[in-house]
């Protein structure tokens, strides 16, 4: 159930269960070095490796990474092609290590835009890692929050029309169960690198009660210490979910 429906405070040691990241700033990182944007994307992959490992060490349960948005198709064709090949090559070369390290891989986003062969690979990587329990890494590829909500509403409508779902009022849990993130807790901590303060059509529904953290650090420079800083900011916050601060301190409210 979504956090907005079923508020819960952070895990016992204060580590967020679910961290969602907009990995932004690769292009600017490269441009600062008078290098092509591709160089920044390659450096960005190294940062992903570090952050996945660190999340597993910290005991984060779910890490969602925004790899390619439904709007990123608007970029120059060569950049889109480069991003796609980096995506495939990185996963292909890392899949066995990820599997060995207990990482469960899951993709969210509209896969129908990808070539059949890539869609098959994605299904294969998910199947290979589906029983792993150390950390779930969710990769948002051709993902948009509007797309996610539309496809959830569509599924509900179709199931009702087919009689697979009884006619009932639309409710928040019903929508959550049909989003691409079904079964995952909502993000506790959202991080956006690269200095922009916007959500750029990421997990719009799921971010209802997420703590937001923005940093100027460009994604390729985001390392273990940067993640520790974001988590200590998270730990210092009081999540109230609509209650008063006093209620939270006294734990008098049934949270
Ligand atoms: C984020 O970095 C990576 C993707 C969108 C895939 P950018 O490529 O957006 O980097 P900037 O924002 O141009 O610096
Ligand atoms: C968001 O970054 C998408 C990803 C990181 C994959 P963008 O760089 O595409 O976002 P905008 O266009 O600046 O909002
Ligand atoms: Mg950007």
Short mmCIF file of C-alpha atoms and ligand atoms in Angstrom, two decimals:
data_model
loop_
_atom_site.label_atom_id
_atom_site.label_comp_id
_atom_site.label_asym_id
_atom_site.label_seq_id
_atom_site.Cartn_x
_atom_site.Cartn_y
_atom_site.Cartn_z
CA UNK A 1 0.00 0.00 0.00
CA UNK A 2 1.25 3.50 -0.77
CA UNK A 3 2.81 5.56 2.03
CA UNK A 4 0.08 8.17 1.70
CA UNK A 5 -2.48 5.48 2.54
CA UNK A 6 -0.41 3.65 5.07
CA UNK A 7 2.07 6.05 6.60
CA UNK A 8 5.11 4.47 8.17
CA UNK A 9 8.23 6.07 9.54
CA UNK A 10 11.67 5.18 8.19
CA UNK A 11 13.29 1.81 8.82
CA UNK A 12 14.55 1.16 12.36
CA UNK A 13 18.10 2.36 11.70
CA UNK A 14 16.81 5.39 9.81
CA UNK A 15 17.96 4.13 6.40
CA UNK A 16 15.34 4.82 3.71
CA UNK A 17 13.79 1.61 2.39
CA UNK A 18 13.40 3.02 -1.10
CA UNK A 19 15.70 5.61 -2.69
CA UNK A 20 14.74 7.05 -6.10
CA UNK A 21 17.30 9.05 -8.07
CA UNK A 22 17.19 11.40 -11.06
CA UNK A 23 20.75 11.02 -12.27
CA UNK A 24 21.19 14.40 -13.93
CA UNK A 25 24.20 16.40 -15.07
CA UNK A 26 26.20 13.99 -17.24
CA UNK A 27 26.24 16.35 -20.22
CA UNK A 28 27.37 19.36 -18.21
CA UNK A 29 30.04 17.27 -16.46
CA UNK A 30 31.54 16.43 -19.87
CA UNK A 31 31.13 19.95 -21.26
CA UNK A 32 33.05 21.37 -18.28
CA UNK A 33 35.92 19.14 -19.40
CA UNK A 34 35.55 20.20 -23.06
CA UNK A 35 34.53 16.65 -23.87
CA UNK A 36 31.52 15.35 -25.82
CA UNK A 37 28.35 14.58 -23.83
CA UNK A 38 28.95 10.87 -24.45
CA UNK A 39 31.96 11.06 -22.16
CA UNK A 40 29.67 12.25 -19.36
CA UNK A 41 27.25 9.38 -19.90
CA UNK A 42 30.12 6.90 -19.70
CA UNK A 43 31.29 8.49 -16.45
CA UNK A 44 27.69 8.33 -15.24
CA UNK A 45 27.70 4.54 -15.57
CA UNK A 46 30.64 4.34 -13.14
CA UNK A 47 28.67 6.38 -10.62
CA UNK A 48 25.74 3.97 -10.99
CA UNK A 49 28.01 1.04 -10.10
CA UNK A 50 29.24 2.79 -6.92
CA UNK A 51 25.78 3.78 -5.80
CA UNK A 52 24.26 0.34 -6.37
CA UNK A 53 27.03 -1.22 -4.27
CA UNK A 54 26.68 1.37 -1.53
CA UNK A 55 22.91 1.00 -1.34
CA UNK A 56 23.35 -2.76 -0.90
CA UNK A 57 25.93 -2.16 1.88
CA UNK A 58 23.63 0.29 3.66
CA UNK A 59 20.62 -2.03 3.59
CA UNK A 60 18.46 0.04 1.25
CA UNK A 61 15.75 -2.33 -0.06
CA UNK A 62 14.87 -0.63 -3.35
CA UNK A 63 16.88 1.74 -5.53
CA UNK A 64 15.06 3.29 -8.49
CA UNK A 65 17.20 4.97 -11.13
CA UNK A 66 15.86 7.23 -13.85
CA UNK A 67 17.88 6.11 -16.87
CA UNK A 68 15.83 7.47 -19.78
CA UNK A 69 12.66 9.50 -19.68
CA UNK A 70 9.76 9.38 -22.11
CA UNK A 71 10.85 12.89 -23.10
CA UNK A 72 14.52 12.01 -23.71
CA UNK A 73 13.62 10.82 -27.25
CA UNK A 74 13.64 14.54 -28.07
CA UNK A 75 17.45 14.58 -27.84
CA UNK A 76 19.66 14.42 -30.94
CA UNK A 77 19.44 10.99 -32.57
CA UNK A 78 23.12 10.22 -31.95
CA UNK A 79 22.74 10.86 -28.22
CA UNK A 80 19.65 8.63 -28.01
CA UNK A 81 21.51 5.87 -29.85
CA UNK A 82 24.49 6.22 -27.56
CA UNK A 83 22.33 6.09 -24.43
CA UNK A 84 20.59 2.94 -25.71
CA UNK A 85 23.83 1.17 -26.48
CA UNK A 86 25.36 2.15 -23.13
CA UNK A 87 22.23 0.80 -21.43
CA UNK A 88 22.37 -2.55 -23.21
CA UNK A 89 26.14 -3.03 -23.05
CA UNK A 90 26.37 -2.10 -19.37
CA UNK A 91 23.59 -4.44 -18.33
CA UNK A 92 24.85 -7.24 -20.53
CA UNK A 93 28.33 -7.03 -19.03
CA UNK A 94 27.15 -6.56 -15.43
CA UNK A 95 24.21 -8.95 -15.23
CA UNK A 96 26.13 -11.91 -13.82
CA UNK A 97 27.86 -9.78 -11.19
CA UNK A 98 24.56 -8.19 -10.22
CA UNK A 99 23.01 -11.64 -9.97
CA UNK A 100 25.92 -12.97 -7.89
CA UNK A 101 25.58 -9.99 -5.54
CA UNK A 102 21.92 -10.73 -4.91
CA UNK A 103 20.53 -7.82 -6.93
CA UNK A 104 16.99 -8.20 -8.24
CA UNK A 105 16.58 -6.19 -11.44
CA UNK A 106 13.26 -4.73 -12.54
CA UNK A 107 12.41 -2.33 -15.36
CA UNK A 108 9.65 0.24 -15.40
CA UNK A 109 8.57 2.28 -18.41
CA UNK A 110 6.99 1.71 -21.79
CA UNK A 111 9.02 -1.12 -23.30
CA UNK A 112 7.01 -1.26 -26.49
CA UNK A 113 9.20 1.50 -27.97
CA UNK A 114 12.30 -0.71 -27.68
CA UNK A 115 13.41 -3.24 -30.31
CA UNK A 116 12.02 -6.76 -29.71
CA UNK A 117 15.46 -8.10 -29.00
CA UNK A 118 15.97 -5.58 -26.19
CA UNK A 119 12.52 -6.28 -24.76
CA UNK A 120 13.43 -9.97 -24.70
CA UNK A 121 16.73 -9.20 -22.95
CA UNK A 122 14.96 -7.11 -20.32
CA UNK A 123 12.57 -9.98 -19.59
CA UNK A 124 15.50 -12.38 -19.43
CA UNK A 125 17.48 -10.18 -16.99
CA UNK A 126 14.42 -9.82 -14.78
CA UNK A 127 13.79 -13.57 -14.81
CA UNK A 128 17.43 -14.35 -14.02
CA UNK A 129 17.45 -12.10 -10.93
CA UNK A 130 13.86 -12.33 -9.76
CA UNK A 131 14.54 -14.34 -6.59
CA UNK A 132 17.44 -12.18 -5.42
CA UNK A 133 16.90 -10.38 -2.14
CA UNK A 134 19.90 -8.17 -1.32
CA UNK A 135 18.60 -5.10 -3.17
CA UNK A 136 16.00 -4.45 -5.84
CA UNK A 137 17.30 -2.12 -8.54
CA UNK A 138 14.49 -0.61 -10.57
CA UNK A 139 15.57 0.95 -13.84
CA UNK A 140 13.20 3.50 -15.29
CA UNK A 141 13.66 3.34 -19.07
CA UNK A 142 11.31 5.20 -21.41
CA UNK A 143 9.51 6.04 -18.21
CA UNK A 144 7.14 8.92 -17.55
CA UNK A 145 4.90 9.48 -14.55
CA UNK A 146 2.01 10.41 -16.84
CA UNK A 147 2.52 7.22 -18.86
CA UNK A 148 2.53 5.18 -15.63
CA UNK A 149 -0.75 6.64 -14.40
CA UNK A 150 -2.41 6.32 -17.82
CA UNK A 151 -1.44 2.67 -18.16
CA UNK A 152 -2.67 1.97 -14.60
CA UNK A 153 -6.06 3.63 -15.26
CA UNK A 154 -6.30 1.76 -18.57
CA UNK A 155 -5.65 -1.60 -16.90
CA UNK A 156 -8.31 -0.93 -14.28
CA UNK A 157 -10.86 0.11 -16.91
CA UNK A 158 -10.06 -2.92 -19.11
CA UNK A 159 -10.29 -5.36 -16.19
CA UNK A 160 -13.63 -3.88 -15.13
CA UNK A 161 -14.96 -4.10 -18.68
CA UNK A 162 -13.84 -7.73 -18.92
CA UNK A 163 -15.44 -8.54 -15.54
CA UNK A 164 -12.05 -9.48 -14.03
CA UNK A 165 -12.45 -6.70 -11.49
CA UNK A 166 -15.74 -5.89 -9.78
CA UNK A 167 -17.19 -2.43 -10.44
CA UNK A 168 -15.94 -0.29 -7.57
CA UNK A 169 -15.00 3.32 -6.92
CA UNK A 170 -11.48 4.21 -8.00
CA UNK A 171 -9.32 4.23 -4.87
CA UNK A 172 -5.72 5.06 -4.15
CA UNK A 173 -4.68 1.42 -3.37
CA UNK A 174 -6.41 0.25 -6.57
CA UNK A 175 -4.29 2.64 -8.64
CA UNK A 176 -1.08 1.81 -6.74
CA UNK A 177 -1.61 -1.90 -7.46
CA UNK A 178 -1.72 -1.19 -11.19
CA UNK A 179 1.25 1.15 -11.44
CA UNK A 180 4.52 -0.19 -12.83
CA UNK A 181 5.89 -0.10 -9.26
CA UNK A 182 3.16 -2.41 -7.89
CA UNK A 183 4.38 -4.34 -4.88
CA UNK A 184 7.21 -1.91 -4.07
CA UNK A 185 7.09 0.55 -1.18
CA UNK A 186 6.84 4.19 -2.29
CA UNK A 187 10.18 6.04 -2.28
CA UNK A 188 11.21 7.44 1.10
CA UNK A 189 14.00 9.55 -0.34
CA UNK A 190 14.16 11.22 -3.77
CA UNK A 191 17.51 12.57 -4.92
CA UNK A 192 18.10 14.77 -7.93
CA UNK A 193 21.68 15.60 -8.88
CA UNK A 194 22.74 18.34 -11.28
CA UNK A 195 21.11 21.32 -9.58
CA UNK A 196 17.68 21.41 -11.25
CA UNK A 197 14.76 21.54 -8.86
CA UNK A 198 12.09 19.68 -10.74
CA UNK A 199 10.64 16.21 -10.95
CA UNK A 200 10.72 15.93 -14.77
CA UNK A 201 7.81 13.47 -15.00
CA UNK A 202 9.46 10.87 -12.72
CA UNK A 203 7.36 8.87 -10.21
CA UNK A 204 4.57 11.43 -9.91
CA UNK A 205 2.06 9.31 -7.98
CA UNK A 206 4.60 7.47 -5.88
CA UNK A 207 6.35 10.64 -4.66
CA UNK A 208 3.27 11.80 -2.71
CA UNK A 209 5.07 11.70 0.67
CA UNK A 210 8.67 11.25 -0.39
CA UNK A 211 11.38 13.44 1.14
CA UNK A 212 13.00 15.49 -1.63
CA UNK A 213 16.75 16.14 -1.79
CA UNK A 214 18.40 18.29 -4.43
CA UNK A 215 22.14 18.65 -4.90
CA UNK A 216 24.31 20.68 -7.26
CA UNK A 217 26.68 17.71 -7.60
CA UNK A 218 26.70 16.45 -11.18
CA UNK A 219 25.82 12.75 -11.47
CA UNK A 220 29.30 11.48 -12.45
CA UNK A 221 30.68 13.11 -9.27
CA UNK A 222 27.99 11.61 -7.02
CA UNK A 223 29.73 9.03 -4.85
CA UNK A 224 29.33 7.07 -1.61
CA UNK A 225 29.90 10.21 0.49
CA UNK A 226 27.31 12.13 -1.51
CA UNK A 227 24.78 9.39 -0.85
CA UNK A 228 25.69 9.39 2.85
CA UNK A 229 25.06 13.18 2.91
CA UNK A 230 21.63 12.71 1.31
CA UNK A 231 20.76 10.00 3.81
CA UNK A 232 21.86 12.09 6.76
CA UNK A 233 19.65 14.92 5.52
CA UNK A 234 16.82 12.36 5.31
CA UNK A 235 17.51 11.13 8.84
CA UNK A 236 17.27 14.67 10.17
CA UNK A 237 13.74 15.19 8.87
CA UNK A 238 10.47 14.64 10.66
CA UNK A 239 8.01 12.82 8.41
CA UNK A 240 4.57 13.83 9.54
CA UNK A 241 2.19 12.42 6.91
CA UNK A 242 -0.38 15.03 7.90
CA UNK A 243 -0.02 14.62 11.67
CA UNK A 244 1.35 17.35 13.93
CA UNK A 245 4.97 17.34 15.03
CA UNK A 246 3.84 16.72 18.61
CA UNK A 247 1.84 13.67 17.62
CA UNK A 248 4.92 12.21 15.97
CA UNK A 249 7.13 12.94 18.98
CA UNK A 250 4.62 11.48 21.43
CA UNK A 251 3.79 8.64 19.07
CA UNK A 252 0.24 9.17 20.34
CA UNK A 253 -1.21 8.95 16.86
CA UNK A 254 -1.77 5.50 15.40
CA UNK A 255 0.59 5.99 12.47
C1 LIG B 1 21.28 12.82 -17.30
O1 LIG B 1 22.24 13.71 -17.69
C2 LIG B 1 21.30 11.57 -18.14
C3 LIG B 1 20.11 11.35 -18.96
C4 LIG B 1 19.11 12.16 -19.13
C5 LIG B 1 20.05 10.09 -19.64
P1 LIG B 1 21.96 14.79 -18.82
O2 LIG B 1 22.37 14.20 -20.12
O3 LIG B 1 20.58 15.29 -18.75
O4 LIG B 1 22.99 15.91 -18.40
P2 LIG B 1 22.77 17.48 -18.50
O5 LIG B 1 21.54 17.81 -17.72
O6 LIG B 1 22.62 17.82 -19.95
O7 LIG B 1 24.01 18.04 -17.88
C1 LIG B 2 15.64 13.66 -16.30
O1 LIG B 2 16.72 14.43 -16.73
C2 LIG B 2 15.68 12.30 -16.93
C3 LIG B 2 16.80 11.44 -16.57
C4 LIG B 2 17.76 11.69 -15.71
C5 LIG B 2 16.82 10.16 -17.20
P1 LIG B 2 16.57 15.48 -17.93
O2 LIG B 2 17.91 16.10 -18.08
O3 LIG B 2 16.02 14.81 -19.13
O4 LIG B 2 15.50 16.50 -17.36
P2 LIG B 2 15.07 17.95 -17.85
O5 LIG B 2 14.80 17.86 -19.31
O6 LIG B 2 16.22 18.87 -17.56
O7 LIG B 2 13.86 18.30 -17.03
MG1 LIG B 3 19.72 16.84 -17.77
#
